[in-house]
Short mmCIF file of C-alpha atoms in Angstrom, two decimals:
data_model
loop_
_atom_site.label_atom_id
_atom_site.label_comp_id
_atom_site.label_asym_id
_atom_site.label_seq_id
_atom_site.Cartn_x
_atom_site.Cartn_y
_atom_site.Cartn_z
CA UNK A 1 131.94 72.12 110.77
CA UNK A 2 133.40 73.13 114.34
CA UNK A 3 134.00 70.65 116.56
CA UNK A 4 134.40 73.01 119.19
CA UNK A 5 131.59 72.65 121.73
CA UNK A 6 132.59 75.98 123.83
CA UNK A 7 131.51 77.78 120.70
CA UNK A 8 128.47 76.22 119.85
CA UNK A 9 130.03 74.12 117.15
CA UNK A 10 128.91 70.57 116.46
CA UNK A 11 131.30 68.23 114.62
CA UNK A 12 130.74 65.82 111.62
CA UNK A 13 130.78 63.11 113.63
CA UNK A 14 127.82 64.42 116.34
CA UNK A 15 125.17 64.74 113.67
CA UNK A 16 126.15 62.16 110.76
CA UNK A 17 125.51 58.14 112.15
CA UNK A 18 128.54 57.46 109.43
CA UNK A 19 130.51 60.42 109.61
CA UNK A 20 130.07 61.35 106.24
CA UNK A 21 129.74 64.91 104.79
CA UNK A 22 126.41 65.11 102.86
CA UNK A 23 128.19 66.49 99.54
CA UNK A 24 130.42 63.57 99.79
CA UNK A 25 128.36 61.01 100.41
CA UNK A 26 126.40 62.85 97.05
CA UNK A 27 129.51 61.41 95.44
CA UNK A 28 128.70 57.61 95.80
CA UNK A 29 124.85 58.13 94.15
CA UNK A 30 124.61 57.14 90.77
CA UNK A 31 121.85 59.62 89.72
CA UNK A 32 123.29 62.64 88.69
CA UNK A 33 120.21 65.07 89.26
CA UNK A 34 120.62 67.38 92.33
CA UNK A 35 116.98 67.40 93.70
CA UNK A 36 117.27 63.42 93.88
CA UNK A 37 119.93 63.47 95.73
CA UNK A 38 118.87 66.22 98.43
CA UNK A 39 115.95 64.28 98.71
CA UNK A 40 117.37 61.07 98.99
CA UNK A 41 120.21 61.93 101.44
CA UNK A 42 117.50 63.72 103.79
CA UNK A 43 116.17 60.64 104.47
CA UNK A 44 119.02 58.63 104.55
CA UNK A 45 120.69 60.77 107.29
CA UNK A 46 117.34 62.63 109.27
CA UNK A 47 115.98 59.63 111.03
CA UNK A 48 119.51 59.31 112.34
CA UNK A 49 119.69 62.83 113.61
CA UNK A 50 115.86 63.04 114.99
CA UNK A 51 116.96 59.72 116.87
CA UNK A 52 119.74 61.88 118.67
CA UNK A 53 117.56 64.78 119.25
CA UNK A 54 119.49 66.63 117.16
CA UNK A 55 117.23 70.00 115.11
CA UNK A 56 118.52 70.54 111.87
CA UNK A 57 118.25 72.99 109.20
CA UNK A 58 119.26 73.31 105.61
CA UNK A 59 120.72 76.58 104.26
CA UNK A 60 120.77 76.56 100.58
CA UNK A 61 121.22 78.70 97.60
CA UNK A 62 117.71 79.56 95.95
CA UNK A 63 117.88 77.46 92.98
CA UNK A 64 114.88 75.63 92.10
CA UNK A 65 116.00 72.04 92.74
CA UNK A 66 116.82 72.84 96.18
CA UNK A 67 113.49 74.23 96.99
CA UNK A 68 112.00 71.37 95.91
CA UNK A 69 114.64 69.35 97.89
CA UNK A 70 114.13 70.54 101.14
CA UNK A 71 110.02 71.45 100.63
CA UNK A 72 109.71 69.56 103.51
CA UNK A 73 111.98 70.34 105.73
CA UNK A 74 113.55 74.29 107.03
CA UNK A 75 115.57 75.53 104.78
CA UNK A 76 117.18 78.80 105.33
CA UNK A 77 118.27 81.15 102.18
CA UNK A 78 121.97 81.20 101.72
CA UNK A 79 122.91 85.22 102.69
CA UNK A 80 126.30 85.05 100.69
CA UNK A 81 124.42 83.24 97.42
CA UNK A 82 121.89 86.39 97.83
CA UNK A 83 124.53 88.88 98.16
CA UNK A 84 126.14 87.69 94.55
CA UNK A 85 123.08 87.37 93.29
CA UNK A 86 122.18 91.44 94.33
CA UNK A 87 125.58 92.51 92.67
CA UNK A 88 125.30 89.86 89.64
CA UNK A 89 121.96 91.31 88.89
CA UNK A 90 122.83 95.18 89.59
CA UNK A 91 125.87 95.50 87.67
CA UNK A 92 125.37 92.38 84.93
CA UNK A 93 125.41 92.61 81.28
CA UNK A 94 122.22 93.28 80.74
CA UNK A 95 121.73 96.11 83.90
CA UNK A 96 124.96 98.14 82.39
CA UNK A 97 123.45 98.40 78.86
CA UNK A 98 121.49 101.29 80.49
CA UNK A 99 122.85 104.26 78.54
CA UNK A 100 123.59 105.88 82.35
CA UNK A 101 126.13 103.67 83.42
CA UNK A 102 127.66 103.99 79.87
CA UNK A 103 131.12 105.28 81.30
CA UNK A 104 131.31 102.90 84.34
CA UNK A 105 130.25 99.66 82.08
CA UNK A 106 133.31 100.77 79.61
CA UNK A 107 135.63 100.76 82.44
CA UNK A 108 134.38 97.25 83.49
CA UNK A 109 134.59 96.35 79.88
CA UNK A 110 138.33 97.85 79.41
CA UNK A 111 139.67 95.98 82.47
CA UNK A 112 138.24 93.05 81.23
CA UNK A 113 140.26 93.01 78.37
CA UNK A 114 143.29 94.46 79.45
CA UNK A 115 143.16 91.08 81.63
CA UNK A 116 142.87 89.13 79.08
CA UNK A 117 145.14 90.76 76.76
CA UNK A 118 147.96 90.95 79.27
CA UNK A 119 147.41 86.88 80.12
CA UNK A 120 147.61 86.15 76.42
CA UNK A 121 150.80 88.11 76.33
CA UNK A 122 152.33 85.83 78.68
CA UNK A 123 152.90 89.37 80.70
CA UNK A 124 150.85 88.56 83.98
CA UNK A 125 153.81 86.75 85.95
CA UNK A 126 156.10 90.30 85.10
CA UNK A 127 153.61 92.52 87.55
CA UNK A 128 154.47 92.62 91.03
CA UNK A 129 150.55 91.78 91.63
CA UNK A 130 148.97 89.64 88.97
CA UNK A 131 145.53 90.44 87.24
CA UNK A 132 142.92 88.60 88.15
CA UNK A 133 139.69 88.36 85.60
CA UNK A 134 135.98 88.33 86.63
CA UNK A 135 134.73 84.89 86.51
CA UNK A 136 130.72 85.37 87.14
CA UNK A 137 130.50 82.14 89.72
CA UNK A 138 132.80 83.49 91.97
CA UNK A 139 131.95 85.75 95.00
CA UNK A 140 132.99 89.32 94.51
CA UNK A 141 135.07 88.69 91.46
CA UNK A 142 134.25 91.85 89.75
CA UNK A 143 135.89 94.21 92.66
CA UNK A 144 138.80 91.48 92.80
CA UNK A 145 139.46 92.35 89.24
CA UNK A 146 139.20 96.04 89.65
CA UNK A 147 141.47 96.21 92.67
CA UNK A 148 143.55 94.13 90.66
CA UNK A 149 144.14 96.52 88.08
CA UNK A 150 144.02 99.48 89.94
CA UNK A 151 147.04 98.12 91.82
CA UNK A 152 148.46 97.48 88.70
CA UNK A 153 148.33 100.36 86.80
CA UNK A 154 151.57 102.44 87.94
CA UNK A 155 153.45 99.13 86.57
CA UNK A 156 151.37 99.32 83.32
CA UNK A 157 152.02 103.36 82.92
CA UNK A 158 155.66 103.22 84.06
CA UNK A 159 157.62 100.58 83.14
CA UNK A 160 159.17 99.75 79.30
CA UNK A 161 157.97 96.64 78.97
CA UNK A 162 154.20 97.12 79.15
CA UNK A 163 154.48 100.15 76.79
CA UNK A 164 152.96 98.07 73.65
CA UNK A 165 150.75 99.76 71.55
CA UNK A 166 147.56 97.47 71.99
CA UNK A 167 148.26 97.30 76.21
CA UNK A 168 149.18 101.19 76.52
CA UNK A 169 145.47 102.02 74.41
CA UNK A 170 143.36 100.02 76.91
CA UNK A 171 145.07 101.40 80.13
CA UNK A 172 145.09 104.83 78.66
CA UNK A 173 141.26 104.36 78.70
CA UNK A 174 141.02 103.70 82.35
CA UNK A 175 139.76 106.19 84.74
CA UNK A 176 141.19 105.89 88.91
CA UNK A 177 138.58 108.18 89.80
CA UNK A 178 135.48 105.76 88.31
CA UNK A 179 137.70 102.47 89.47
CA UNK A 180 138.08 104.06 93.24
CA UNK A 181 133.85 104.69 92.70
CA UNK A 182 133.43 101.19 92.05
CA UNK A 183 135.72 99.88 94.82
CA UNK A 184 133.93 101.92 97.38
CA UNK A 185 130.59 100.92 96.12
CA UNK A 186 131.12 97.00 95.73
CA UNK A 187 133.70 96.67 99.02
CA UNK A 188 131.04 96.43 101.46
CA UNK A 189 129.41 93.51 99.86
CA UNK A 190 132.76 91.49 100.11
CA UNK A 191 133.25 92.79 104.06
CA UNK A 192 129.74 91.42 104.74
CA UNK A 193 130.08 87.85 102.48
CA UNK A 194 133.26 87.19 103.77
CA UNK A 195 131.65 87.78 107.39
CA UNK A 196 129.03 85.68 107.00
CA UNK A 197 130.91 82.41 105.15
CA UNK A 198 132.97 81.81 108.03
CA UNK A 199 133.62 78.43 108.56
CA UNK A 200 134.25 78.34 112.08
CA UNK A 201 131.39 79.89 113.68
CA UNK A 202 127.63 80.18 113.18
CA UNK A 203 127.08 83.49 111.41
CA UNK A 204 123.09 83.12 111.23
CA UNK A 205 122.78 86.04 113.82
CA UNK A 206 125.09 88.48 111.71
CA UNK A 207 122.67 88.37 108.69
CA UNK A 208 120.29 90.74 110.28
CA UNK A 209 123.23 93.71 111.21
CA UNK A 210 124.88 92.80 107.61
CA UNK A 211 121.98 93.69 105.88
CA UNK A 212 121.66 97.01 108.05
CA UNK A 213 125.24 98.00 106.95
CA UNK A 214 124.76 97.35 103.42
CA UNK A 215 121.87 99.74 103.36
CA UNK A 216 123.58 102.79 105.03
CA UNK A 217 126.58 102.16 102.80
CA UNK A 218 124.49 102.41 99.59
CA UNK A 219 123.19 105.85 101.06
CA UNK A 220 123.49 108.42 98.73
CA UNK A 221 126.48 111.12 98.90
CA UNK A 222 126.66 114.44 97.85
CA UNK A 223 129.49 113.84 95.71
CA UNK A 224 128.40 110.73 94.05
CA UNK A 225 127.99 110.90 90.13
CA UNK A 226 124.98 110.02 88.83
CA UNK A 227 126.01 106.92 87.52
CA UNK A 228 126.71 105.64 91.47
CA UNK A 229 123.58 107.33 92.36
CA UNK A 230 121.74 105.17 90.00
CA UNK A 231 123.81 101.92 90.84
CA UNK A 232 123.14 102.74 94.69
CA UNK A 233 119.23 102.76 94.26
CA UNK A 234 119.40 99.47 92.68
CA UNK A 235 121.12 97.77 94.79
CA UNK A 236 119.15 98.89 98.10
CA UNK A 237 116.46 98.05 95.40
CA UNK A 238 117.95 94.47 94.94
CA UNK A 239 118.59 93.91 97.99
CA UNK A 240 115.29 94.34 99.33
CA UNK A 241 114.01 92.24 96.55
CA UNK A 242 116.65 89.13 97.25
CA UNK A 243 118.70 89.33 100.68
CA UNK A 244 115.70 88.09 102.33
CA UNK A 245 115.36 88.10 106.02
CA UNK A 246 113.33 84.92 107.74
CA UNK A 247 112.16 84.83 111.36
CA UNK A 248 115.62 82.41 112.04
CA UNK A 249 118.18 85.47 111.25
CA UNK A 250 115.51 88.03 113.24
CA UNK A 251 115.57 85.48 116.10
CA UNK A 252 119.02 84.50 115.82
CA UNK A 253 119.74 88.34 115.92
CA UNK A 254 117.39 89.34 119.04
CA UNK A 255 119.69 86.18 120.88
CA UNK A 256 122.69 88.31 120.38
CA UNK A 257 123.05 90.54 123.03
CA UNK A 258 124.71 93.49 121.12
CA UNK A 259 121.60 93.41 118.42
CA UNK A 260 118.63 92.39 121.43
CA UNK A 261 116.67 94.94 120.98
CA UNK A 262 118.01 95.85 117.18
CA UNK A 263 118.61 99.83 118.32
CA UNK A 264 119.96 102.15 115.57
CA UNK A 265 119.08 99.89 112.75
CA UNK A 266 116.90 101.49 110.38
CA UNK A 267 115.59 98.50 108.64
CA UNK A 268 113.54 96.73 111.13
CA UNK A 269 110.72 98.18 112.00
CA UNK A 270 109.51 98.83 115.96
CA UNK A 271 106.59 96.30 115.18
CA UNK A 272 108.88 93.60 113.75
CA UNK A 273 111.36 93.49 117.15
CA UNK A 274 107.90 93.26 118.95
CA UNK A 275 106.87 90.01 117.31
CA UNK A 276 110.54 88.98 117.52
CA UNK A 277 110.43 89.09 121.07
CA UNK A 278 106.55 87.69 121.15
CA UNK A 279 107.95 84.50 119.07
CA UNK A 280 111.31 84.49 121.20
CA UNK A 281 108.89 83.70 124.80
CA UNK A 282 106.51 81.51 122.85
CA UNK A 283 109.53 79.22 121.83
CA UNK A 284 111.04 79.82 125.43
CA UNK A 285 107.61 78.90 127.23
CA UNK A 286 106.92 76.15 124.69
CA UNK A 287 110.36 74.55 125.71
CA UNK A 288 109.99 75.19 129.53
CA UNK A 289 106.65 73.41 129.18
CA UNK A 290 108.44 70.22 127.96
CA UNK A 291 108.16 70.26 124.06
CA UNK A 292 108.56 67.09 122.46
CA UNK A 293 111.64 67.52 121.17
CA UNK A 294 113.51 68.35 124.78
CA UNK A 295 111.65 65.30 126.43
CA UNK A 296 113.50 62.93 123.95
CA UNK A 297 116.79 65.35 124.64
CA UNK A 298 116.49 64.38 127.98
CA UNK A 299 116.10 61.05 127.17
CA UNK A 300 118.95 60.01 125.07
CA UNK A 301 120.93 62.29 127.69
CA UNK A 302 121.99 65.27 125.25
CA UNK A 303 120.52 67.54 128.19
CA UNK A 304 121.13 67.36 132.32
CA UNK A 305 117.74 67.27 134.22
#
């Protein structure tokens, strides 16, 4: 966390009593099951916080155990755990054994092996840019892969000591053309995750815009194969279905005065910035009137009267 005040950063130290990290205070439980400790660590550490007036939030991924976790408190969806989940889901095992992505599955398949193949060969270290393999848990590892080989490839084709038999038959399977389709497609979903895991700056106000751009970059093009037509529609599909938007990201978003009054994005309807802004001067009156929370502010002196 930022301890940077004139950017709206709060350090370690203003919001835990002990100055301990949750996950590594997570570290010194004996019970090894992840709801437990959520739950246990919540109330180890929110008195504290409520004592100092400060309002917390938990953003989490969307597994089960951390639903139940923070049932009781706000949790926010993780945007970047959402995003790999959209592409994990669109362009998984199981999606790409529909018979129309048949040619951009094999060319997932292909550099997956020439990866591999090349590691086991102890030939990675001779390429000016190493190969890097897919590993499922990892953000955007499927286009860092791709890239990866497609950078690769005028090494592979050109130079003597790649030119073995069981190397030369995978990479003379690979297409550019499909590999540059599948770059294009997947690149905006690293731009936006990589945007929105910054770890110096809230990024809870960029979800809404993110989500915008993703959506008129999976637009279909005249010249898209069918195959990316089909991948496109899933995805917008997808991520309709799992890069869910709560009132925090609309509200965060209307407090941005770029995105106010959310012109030119096509997502958000003209009746959802209206109760945006409704919700926005129910908050604002609700604090103006003295809520609760800003008395005890005041109080402990976090606030100037």
């Amino acid at each position: 966390m930022d301890v940077r005040r004139d950017i709206g950063g709060v350090g370690v130290a203003a919001v835990l009593p002990s100055a301990v990290t949750v996950s590594r205070a997570a570290h010194q439980m004996a019970t090894r099951k992840r709801s437990e400790l959520k739950e246990h660590l919540a109330e180890e550490y929110l008195p504290g916080w409520k004592e100092r007036g400060v309002v917390s939030a938990f953003v989490t991924d969307n597994a089960a155990n951390m639903k139940k976790a923070f049932e009781d408190h706000t949790r926010v969806s993780c945007a970047c755990h959402n995003l790999n989940l959209v592409v994990g889901h669109a362009l998984g095992a199981t999606a790409l054994r529909d018979p129309a992505y048949a040619a951009l599955a094999r060319q997932i398949a292909v550099c997956k092996s020439l990866v591999s193949l090349v590691k086991r060969k102890g030939l990675n270290h001779l390429l000016e840019k190493s190969l890097k393999q897919q590993v499922d848990t990892r953000w955007n590892s499927l286009l860092t892969m791709i890239r990866s080989v497609l950078e690769a490839l005028p090494e592979l084709r050109s130079q003597e000591r790649f030119a073995q038999p069981d190397v030369s038959d995978l990479v003379d399977q690979l297409s550019r053309s499909q590999l540059h389709a599948l770059i294009d497609l997947l690149q905006p979903f690293e731009m936006a995750s990589e945007q929105l895991s910054a770890a110096r700056y809230s990024t809870l106000h960029l979800v809404v815009p993110a989500k915008e751009r993703l959506m008129r970059s999976l637009s279909v093009k005249a010249d898209d194969t069918f195959a990316i037509k089909r991948l496109k529609e899933s995805l917008r599909r997808l991520l309709d279905e799992k890069f869910i938007l709560d009132d925090e990201h609309f509200m965060a978003a209307a407090l941005w005065p770029p995105h106010r009054h959310f012109r030119g994005m096509q997502t958000v309807s003209q009746a959802k910035v209206r109760q945006v802004h409704q919700s926005l001067e129910e908050e604002a009156r609700y604090q103006l009137n003295g809520a609760p929370q800003v008395q005890e502010m005041m109080m402990n002196g976090f606030i100037e009267t």
